Coordinates of C-alpha atoms and ligand atoms in Angstrom, one line a residue:
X25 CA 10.0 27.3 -6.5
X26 CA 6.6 24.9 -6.3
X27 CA 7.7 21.6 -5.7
X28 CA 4.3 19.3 -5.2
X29 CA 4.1 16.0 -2.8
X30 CA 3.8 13.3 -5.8
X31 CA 2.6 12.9 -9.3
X32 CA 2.8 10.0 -11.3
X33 CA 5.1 9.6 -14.3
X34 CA 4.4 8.1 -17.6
X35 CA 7.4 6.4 -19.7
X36 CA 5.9 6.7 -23.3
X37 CA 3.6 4.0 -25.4
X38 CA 0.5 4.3 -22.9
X39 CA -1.8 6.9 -25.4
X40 CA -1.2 4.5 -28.1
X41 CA -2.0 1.8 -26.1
X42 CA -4.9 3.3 -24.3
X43 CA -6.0 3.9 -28.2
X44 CA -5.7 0.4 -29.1
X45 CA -7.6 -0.9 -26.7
X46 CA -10.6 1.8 -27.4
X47 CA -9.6 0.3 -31.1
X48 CA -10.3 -3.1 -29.9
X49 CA -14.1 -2.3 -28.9
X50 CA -12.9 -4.5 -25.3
X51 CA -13.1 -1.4 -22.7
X52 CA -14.4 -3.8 -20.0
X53 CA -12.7 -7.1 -18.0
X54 CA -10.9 -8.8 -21.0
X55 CA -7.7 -9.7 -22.7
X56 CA -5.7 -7.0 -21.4
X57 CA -6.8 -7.5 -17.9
X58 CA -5.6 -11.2 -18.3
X59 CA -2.6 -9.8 -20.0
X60 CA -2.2 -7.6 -17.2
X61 CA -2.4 -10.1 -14.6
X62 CA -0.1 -12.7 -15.8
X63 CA 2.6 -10.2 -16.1
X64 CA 2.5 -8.8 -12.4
X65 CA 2.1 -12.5 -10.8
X66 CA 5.4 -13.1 -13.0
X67 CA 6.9 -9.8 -12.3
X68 CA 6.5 -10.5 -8.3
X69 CA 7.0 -14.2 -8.4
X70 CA 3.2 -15.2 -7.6
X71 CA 1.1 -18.4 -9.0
X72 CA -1.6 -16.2 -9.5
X73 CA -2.5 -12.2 -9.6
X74 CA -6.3 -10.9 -9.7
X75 CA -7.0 -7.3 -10.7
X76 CA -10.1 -5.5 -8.9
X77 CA -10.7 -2.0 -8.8
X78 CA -8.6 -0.7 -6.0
X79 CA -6.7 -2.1 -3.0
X80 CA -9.3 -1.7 -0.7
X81 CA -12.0 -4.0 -2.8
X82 CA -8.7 -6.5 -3.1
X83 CA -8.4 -6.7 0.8
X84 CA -12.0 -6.8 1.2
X85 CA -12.1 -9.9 -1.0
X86 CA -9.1 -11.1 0.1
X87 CA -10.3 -11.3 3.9
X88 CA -13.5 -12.6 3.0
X89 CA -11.9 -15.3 1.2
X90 CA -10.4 -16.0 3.9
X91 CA -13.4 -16.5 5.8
X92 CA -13.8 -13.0 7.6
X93 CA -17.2 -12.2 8.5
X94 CA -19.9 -10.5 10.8
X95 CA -18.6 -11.1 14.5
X96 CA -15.3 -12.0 13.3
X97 CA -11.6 -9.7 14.6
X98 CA -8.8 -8.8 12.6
X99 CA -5.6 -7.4 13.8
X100 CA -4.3 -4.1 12.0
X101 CA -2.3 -1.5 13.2
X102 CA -4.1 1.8 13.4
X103 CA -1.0 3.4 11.9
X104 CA -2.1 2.8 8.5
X105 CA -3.8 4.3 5.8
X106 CA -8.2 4.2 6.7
X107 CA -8.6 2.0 4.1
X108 CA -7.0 -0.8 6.0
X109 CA -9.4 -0.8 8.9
X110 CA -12.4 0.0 6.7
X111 CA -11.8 -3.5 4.6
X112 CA -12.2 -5.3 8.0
X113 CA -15.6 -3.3 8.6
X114 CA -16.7 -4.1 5.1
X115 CA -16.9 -7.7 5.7
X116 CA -18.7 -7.2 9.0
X117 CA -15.9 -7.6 11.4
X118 CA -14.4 -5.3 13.7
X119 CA -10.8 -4.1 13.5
X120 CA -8.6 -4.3 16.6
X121 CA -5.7 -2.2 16.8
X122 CA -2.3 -3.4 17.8
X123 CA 1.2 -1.2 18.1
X124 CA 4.0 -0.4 15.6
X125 CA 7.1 -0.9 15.9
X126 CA 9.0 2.7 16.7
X127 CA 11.7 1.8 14.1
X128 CA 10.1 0.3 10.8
X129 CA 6.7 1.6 12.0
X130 CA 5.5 -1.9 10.9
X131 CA 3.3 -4.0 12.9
X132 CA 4.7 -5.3 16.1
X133 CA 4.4 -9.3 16.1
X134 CA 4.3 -9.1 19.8
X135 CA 1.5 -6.4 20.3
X136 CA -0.4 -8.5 17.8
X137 CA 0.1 -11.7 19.5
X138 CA -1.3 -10.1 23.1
X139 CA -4.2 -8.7 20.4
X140 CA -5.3 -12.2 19.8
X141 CA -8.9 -13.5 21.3
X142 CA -11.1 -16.2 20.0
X143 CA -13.0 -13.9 17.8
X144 CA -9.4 -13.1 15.8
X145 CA -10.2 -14.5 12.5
X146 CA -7.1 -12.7 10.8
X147 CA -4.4 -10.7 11.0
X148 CA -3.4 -8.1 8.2
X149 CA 0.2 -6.9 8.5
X150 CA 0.8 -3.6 6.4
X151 CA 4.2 -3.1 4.6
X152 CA 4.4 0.4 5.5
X153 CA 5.2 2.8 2.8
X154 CA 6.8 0.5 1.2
X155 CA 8.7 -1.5 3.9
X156 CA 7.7 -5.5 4.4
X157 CA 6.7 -6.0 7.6
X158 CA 8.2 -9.0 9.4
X159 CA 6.5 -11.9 7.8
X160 CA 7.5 -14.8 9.3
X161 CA 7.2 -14.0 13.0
X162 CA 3.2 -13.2 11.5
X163 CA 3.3 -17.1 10.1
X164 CA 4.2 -18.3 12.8
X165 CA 1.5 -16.5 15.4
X166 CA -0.7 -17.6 12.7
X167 CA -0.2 -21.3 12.5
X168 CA 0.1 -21.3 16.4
X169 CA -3.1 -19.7 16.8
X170 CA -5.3 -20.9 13.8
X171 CA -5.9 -17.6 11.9
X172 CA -5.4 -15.9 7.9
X173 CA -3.0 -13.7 7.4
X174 CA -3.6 -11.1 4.6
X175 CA -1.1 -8.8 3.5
X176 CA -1.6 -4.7 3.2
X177 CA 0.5 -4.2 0.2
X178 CA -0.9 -1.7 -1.1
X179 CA 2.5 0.8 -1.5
X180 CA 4.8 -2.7 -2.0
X181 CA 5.2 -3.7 -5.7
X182 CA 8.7 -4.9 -5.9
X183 CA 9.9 -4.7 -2.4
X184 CA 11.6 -7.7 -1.2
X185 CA 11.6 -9.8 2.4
X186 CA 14.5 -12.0 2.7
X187 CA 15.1 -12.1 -1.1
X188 CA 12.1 -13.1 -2.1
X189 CA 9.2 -10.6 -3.6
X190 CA 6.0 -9.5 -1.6
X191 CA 3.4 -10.9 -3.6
X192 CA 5.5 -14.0 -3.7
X193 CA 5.1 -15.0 0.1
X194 CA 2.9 -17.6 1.6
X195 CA -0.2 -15.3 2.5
X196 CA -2.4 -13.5 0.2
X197 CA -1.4 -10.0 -0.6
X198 CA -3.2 -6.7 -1.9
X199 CA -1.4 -4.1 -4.2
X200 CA -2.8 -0.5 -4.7
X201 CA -2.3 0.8 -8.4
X202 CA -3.3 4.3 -7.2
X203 CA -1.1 7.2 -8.5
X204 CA 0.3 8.0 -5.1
X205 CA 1.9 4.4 -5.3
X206 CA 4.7 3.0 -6.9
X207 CA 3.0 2.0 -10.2
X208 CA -0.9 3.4 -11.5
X209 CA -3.5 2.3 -13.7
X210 CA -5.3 5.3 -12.2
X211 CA -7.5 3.2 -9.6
X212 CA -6.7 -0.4 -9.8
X213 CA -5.7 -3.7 -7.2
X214 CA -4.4 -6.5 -7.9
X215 CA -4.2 -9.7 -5.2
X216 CA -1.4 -12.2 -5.7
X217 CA -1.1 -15.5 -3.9
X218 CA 0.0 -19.0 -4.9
X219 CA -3.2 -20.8 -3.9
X220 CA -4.9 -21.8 -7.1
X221 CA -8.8 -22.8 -5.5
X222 CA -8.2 -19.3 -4.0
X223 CA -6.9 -17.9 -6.8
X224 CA -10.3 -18.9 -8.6
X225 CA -12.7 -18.1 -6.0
X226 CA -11.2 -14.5 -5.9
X227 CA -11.8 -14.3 -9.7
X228 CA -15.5 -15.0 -9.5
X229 CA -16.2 -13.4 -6.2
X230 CA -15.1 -10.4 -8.4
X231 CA -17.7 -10.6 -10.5
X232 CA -20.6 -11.5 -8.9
X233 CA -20.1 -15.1 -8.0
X234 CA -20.4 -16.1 -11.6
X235 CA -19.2 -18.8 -12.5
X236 CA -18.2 -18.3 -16.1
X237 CA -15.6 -15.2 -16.7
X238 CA -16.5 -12.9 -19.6
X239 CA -13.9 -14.1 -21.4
X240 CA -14.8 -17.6 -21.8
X241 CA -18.4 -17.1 -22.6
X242 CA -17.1 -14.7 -25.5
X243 CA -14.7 -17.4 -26.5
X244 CA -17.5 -20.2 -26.3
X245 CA -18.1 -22.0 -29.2
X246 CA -21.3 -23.6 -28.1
X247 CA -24.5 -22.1 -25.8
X248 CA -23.1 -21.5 -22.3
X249 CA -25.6 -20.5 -19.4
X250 CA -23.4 -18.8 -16.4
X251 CA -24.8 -19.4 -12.8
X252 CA -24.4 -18.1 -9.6
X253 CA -23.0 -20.8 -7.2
X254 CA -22.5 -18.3 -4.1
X255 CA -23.0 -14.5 -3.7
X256 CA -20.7 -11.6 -4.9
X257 CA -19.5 -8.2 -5.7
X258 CA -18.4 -5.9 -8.9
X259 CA -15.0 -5.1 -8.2
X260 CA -13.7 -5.6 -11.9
X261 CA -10.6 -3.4 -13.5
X262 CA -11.3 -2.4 -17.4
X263 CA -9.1 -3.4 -20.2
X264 CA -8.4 0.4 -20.5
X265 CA -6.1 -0.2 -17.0
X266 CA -4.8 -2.7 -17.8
X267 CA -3.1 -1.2 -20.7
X268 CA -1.6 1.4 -18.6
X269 CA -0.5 -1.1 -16.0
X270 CA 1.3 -2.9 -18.7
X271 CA 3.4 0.0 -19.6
X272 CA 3.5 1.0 -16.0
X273 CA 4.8 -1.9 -15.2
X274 CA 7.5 -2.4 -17.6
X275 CA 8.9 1.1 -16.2
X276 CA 9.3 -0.1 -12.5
X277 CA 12.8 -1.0 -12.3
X278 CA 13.4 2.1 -13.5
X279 CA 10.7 3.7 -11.1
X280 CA 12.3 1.9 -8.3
X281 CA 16.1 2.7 -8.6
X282 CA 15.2 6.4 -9.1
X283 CA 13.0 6.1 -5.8
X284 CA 16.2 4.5 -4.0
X285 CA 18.4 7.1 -5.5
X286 CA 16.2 9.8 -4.6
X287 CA 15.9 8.4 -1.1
X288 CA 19.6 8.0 -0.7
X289 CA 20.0 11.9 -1.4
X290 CA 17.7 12.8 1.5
X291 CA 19.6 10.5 3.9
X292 CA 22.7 11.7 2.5
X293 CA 21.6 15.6 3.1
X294 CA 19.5 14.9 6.4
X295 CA 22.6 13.8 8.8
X296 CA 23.8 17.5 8.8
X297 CA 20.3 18.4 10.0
X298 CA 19.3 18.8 13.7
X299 CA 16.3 16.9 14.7
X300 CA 16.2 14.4 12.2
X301 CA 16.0 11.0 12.3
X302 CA 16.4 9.6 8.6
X303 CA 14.5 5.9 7.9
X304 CA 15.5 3.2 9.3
X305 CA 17.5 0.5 7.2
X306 CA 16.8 -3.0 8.1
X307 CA 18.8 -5.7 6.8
X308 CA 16.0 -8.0 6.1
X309 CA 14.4 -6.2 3.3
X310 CA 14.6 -4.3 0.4
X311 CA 11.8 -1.4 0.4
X312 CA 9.8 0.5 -2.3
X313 CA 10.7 4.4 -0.9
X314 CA 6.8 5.0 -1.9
X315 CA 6.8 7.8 0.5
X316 CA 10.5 8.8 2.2
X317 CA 9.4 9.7 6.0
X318 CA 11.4 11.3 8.4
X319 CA 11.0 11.6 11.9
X320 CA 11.4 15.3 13.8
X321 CA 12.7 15.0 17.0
X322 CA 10.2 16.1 19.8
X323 CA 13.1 17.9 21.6
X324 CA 12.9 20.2 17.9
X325 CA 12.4 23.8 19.1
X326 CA 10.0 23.6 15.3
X327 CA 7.6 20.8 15.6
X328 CA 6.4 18.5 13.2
X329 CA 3.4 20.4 12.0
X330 CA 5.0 24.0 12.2
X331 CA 7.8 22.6 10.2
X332 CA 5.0 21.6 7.5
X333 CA 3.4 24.9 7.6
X334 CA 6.9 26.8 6.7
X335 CA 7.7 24.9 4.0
X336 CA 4.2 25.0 2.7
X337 CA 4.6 28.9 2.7
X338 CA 8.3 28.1 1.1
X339 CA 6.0 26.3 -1.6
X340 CA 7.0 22.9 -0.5
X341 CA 4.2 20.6 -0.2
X342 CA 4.4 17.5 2.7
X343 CA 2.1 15.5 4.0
X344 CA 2.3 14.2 7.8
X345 CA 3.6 10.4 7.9
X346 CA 1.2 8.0 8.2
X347 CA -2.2 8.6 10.0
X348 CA -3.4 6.6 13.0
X349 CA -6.8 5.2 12.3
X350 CA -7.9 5.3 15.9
X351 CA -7.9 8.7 15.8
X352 CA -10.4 9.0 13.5
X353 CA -13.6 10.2 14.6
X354 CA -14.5 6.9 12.1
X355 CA -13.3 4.4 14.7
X356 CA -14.3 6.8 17.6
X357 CA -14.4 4.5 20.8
X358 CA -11.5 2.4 19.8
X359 CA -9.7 2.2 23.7
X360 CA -6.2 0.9 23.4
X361 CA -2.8 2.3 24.5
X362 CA -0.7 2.6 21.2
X363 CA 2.4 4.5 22.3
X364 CA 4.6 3.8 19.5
X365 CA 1.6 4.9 17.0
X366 CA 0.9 8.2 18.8
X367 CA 4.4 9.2 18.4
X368 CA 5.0 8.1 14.7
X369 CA 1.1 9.8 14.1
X370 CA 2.7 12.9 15.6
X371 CA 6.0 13.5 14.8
X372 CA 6.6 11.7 11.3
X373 CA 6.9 14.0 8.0
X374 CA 6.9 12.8 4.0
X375 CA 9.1 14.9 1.8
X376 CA 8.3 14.7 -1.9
X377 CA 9.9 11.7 -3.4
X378 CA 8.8 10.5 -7.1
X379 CA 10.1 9.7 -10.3
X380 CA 10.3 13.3 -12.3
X381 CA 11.1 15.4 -9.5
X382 CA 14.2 17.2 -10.5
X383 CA 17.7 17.2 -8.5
X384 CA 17.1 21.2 -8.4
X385 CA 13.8 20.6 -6.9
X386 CA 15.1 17.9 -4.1
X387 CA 17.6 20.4 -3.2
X388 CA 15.2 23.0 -2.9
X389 CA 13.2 21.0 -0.4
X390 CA 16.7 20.2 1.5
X391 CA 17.9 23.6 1.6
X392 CA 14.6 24.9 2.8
X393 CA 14.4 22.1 5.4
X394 CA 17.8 22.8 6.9
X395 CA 17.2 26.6 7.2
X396 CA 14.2 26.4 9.2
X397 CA 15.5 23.9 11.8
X398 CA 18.9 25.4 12.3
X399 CA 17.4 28.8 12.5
X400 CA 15.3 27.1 15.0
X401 CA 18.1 25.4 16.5
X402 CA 20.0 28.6 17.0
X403 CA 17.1 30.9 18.8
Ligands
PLP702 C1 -3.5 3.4 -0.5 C2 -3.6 2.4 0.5 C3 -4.8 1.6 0.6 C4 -5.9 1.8 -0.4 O1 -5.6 1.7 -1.7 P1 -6.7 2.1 -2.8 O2 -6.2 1.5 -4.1 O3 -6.7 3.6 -2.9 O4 -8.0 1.5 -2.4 C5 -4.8 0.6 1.5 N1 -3.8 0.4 2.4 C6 -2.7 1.2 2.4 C7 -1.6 0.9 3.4 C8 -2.6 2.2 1.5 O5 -1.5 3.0 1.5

């Protein structure tokens, strides 16, 4: 049996809709991006929602916005995807790595808060795979010391933090609508926040500064000239997206429950494994299961990375959990202690979990699993 890592699934209506907009003649920025937008700031409870073209554009305009800029620190962990770090760099500041927590793998408030120096300009806490980080104790280092906070959402559309919705929080977050998220437009971001001067800066910042959106000079019914008030980038999604997105997101409660569900039958099958150390469940929040990670024991006789190479050979495919930026010959130099990332960068493994991957196929990957570390377990 071949049972891949991911692959997104489609619900039905997005050819016909993908045809209507080609229909339409409006391929670019337009209705449907508007469309688009109002329907995922409603969906997640946010004033406002702008699309771009991925998450790391959004958290690139996001922390300029924010006033990030040459000179400038931001806290991240290093256990992130590189996309985090490189947002930082693309605004001309440097990215300074704090710890994880060993449990949620999330940012640790206290590492961050012995990361802060008068250069920190922000801090941008990542919900990791899918698990809201701890918000408030990042509010409150950030009112005490006077910097943003900009939230790495990129795998968290429709998680929750004490009831209420990421996207819905006070800080200004980024969603990824990359297929190995929760919900795809193919490449697409959208940044939610309830700010509205932000909210309006963000849209023309988008699109080079200009003052006028394409929108409303196609809806003009007199001469309008556009200008160019401050300097900006490209980063705009096309209708085409935002058609998909619309379907896409219609599906997600349906994505979501078969993510838990899925999710609960690992955990369920994993506490009869050795070595394995299922997710950890906090009470505070409700999590998207955009990747289900599992952590193999470093007293396993089968480590992390041998395990991955057997079940590759059994046609399983894995990735390793989360990678730690500082490793990266990218952000070479980096010198900080990050004990709780090395381990998690080491020892962490991501078993295929998406919508459309049959009960037969999940109990393939189980089965397989448990064989190789019992065997192990018994030599
Ligand atoms: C995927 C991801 C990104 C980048 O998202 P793109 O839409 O591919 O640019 C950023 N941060 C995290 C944590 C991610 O998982």
């Amino acid at each position: 049996m071949n049972v891949p890592f991911a692959k997104p699934k489609f619900y039905g209506g997005e050819a016909e809709a993908l045809a209507e907009v080609i229909a339409s003649g409006w391929v670019s920025q337009g209705p449907r991006v508007q469309a688009f937008e109002n329907a995922f700031a409603a969906r997640v409870g946010a004033e406002h929602a702008i699309a771009t073209t991925n998450c790391t554009t959004a958290l690139h305009l996001a922390l300029y916005a924010s006033g990030v800029g040459p000179g400038d620190e931001v806290i991240v962990p290093s256990l992130s995807f590189i996309a985090t770090a490189n947002a930082v760099w693309q605004c001309g500041a440097e990215p300074v790595f704090a710890d994880v927590d060993p449990l949620t793998y999330n940012l640790d408030p206290v590492a961050t808060e012995h990361a802060i120096t008068s250069r920190t300009k922000a801090i941008m806490p990542v919900h990791q795979i899918g698990l809201p980080a701890d918000m408030d104790a990042f509010y409150a280092i950030g009112e005490r010391h006077g910097v943003a906070i900009v939230e790495d959402a990129a795998c968290a559309i429709g998680a929750t933090y004490k009831g209420r919705p990421i996207g819905s929080l006070q800080s200004t977050a980024c969603f990824s609508l990359h297929p190995r998220k929760v919900i795809t437009t193919g490449e697409g971001g959208m940044i939610t926040t309830n700010d509205g001067a932000l909210a309006d800066r963000l849209r023309k910042l988008r699109q080079h500064a200009m003052d006028l959106s394409d929108l409303a000079r196609h809806n003009a019914t007199d001469i309008v000239f556009e200008s160019y008030p401050e300097r900006g980038w490209n980063t705009r999604m096309t209708d085409m997206q935002a058609a998909l997105g619309l379907c896409q997101l219609e599906a997600l409660d349906e994505i979501l429950a078969e993510r838990d569900r899925q999710a609960a039958r690992y955990n369920a099958a994993v506490e009869s494994i050795p070595y394995l150390e299922a997710p950890y469940e906090p009470d505070y929040a409700v999590r998207t299961w955009q990747s289900y990670a599992l952590r193999v024991s470093p007293r396993s006789p089968l480590d992390r990375t041998e395990l991955m190479r057997r079940l590759l050979r059994d046609g399983v495919a894995t990735r390793r959990g989360v990678m730690a930026i500082h490793h990266e010959k990218a952000y070479a130099g980096t010198n900080v202690l990050l004990p709780h990332t090395e381990a998690a960068a080491r020892e962490v493994i991501l078993l295929p979990l998406f919508p459309g991957l049959g009960d037969d196929a999940q109990d393939y990957v189980i089965e397989r699993l448990g064989s190789h570390l019992l065997a192990s377990a018994a030599a």
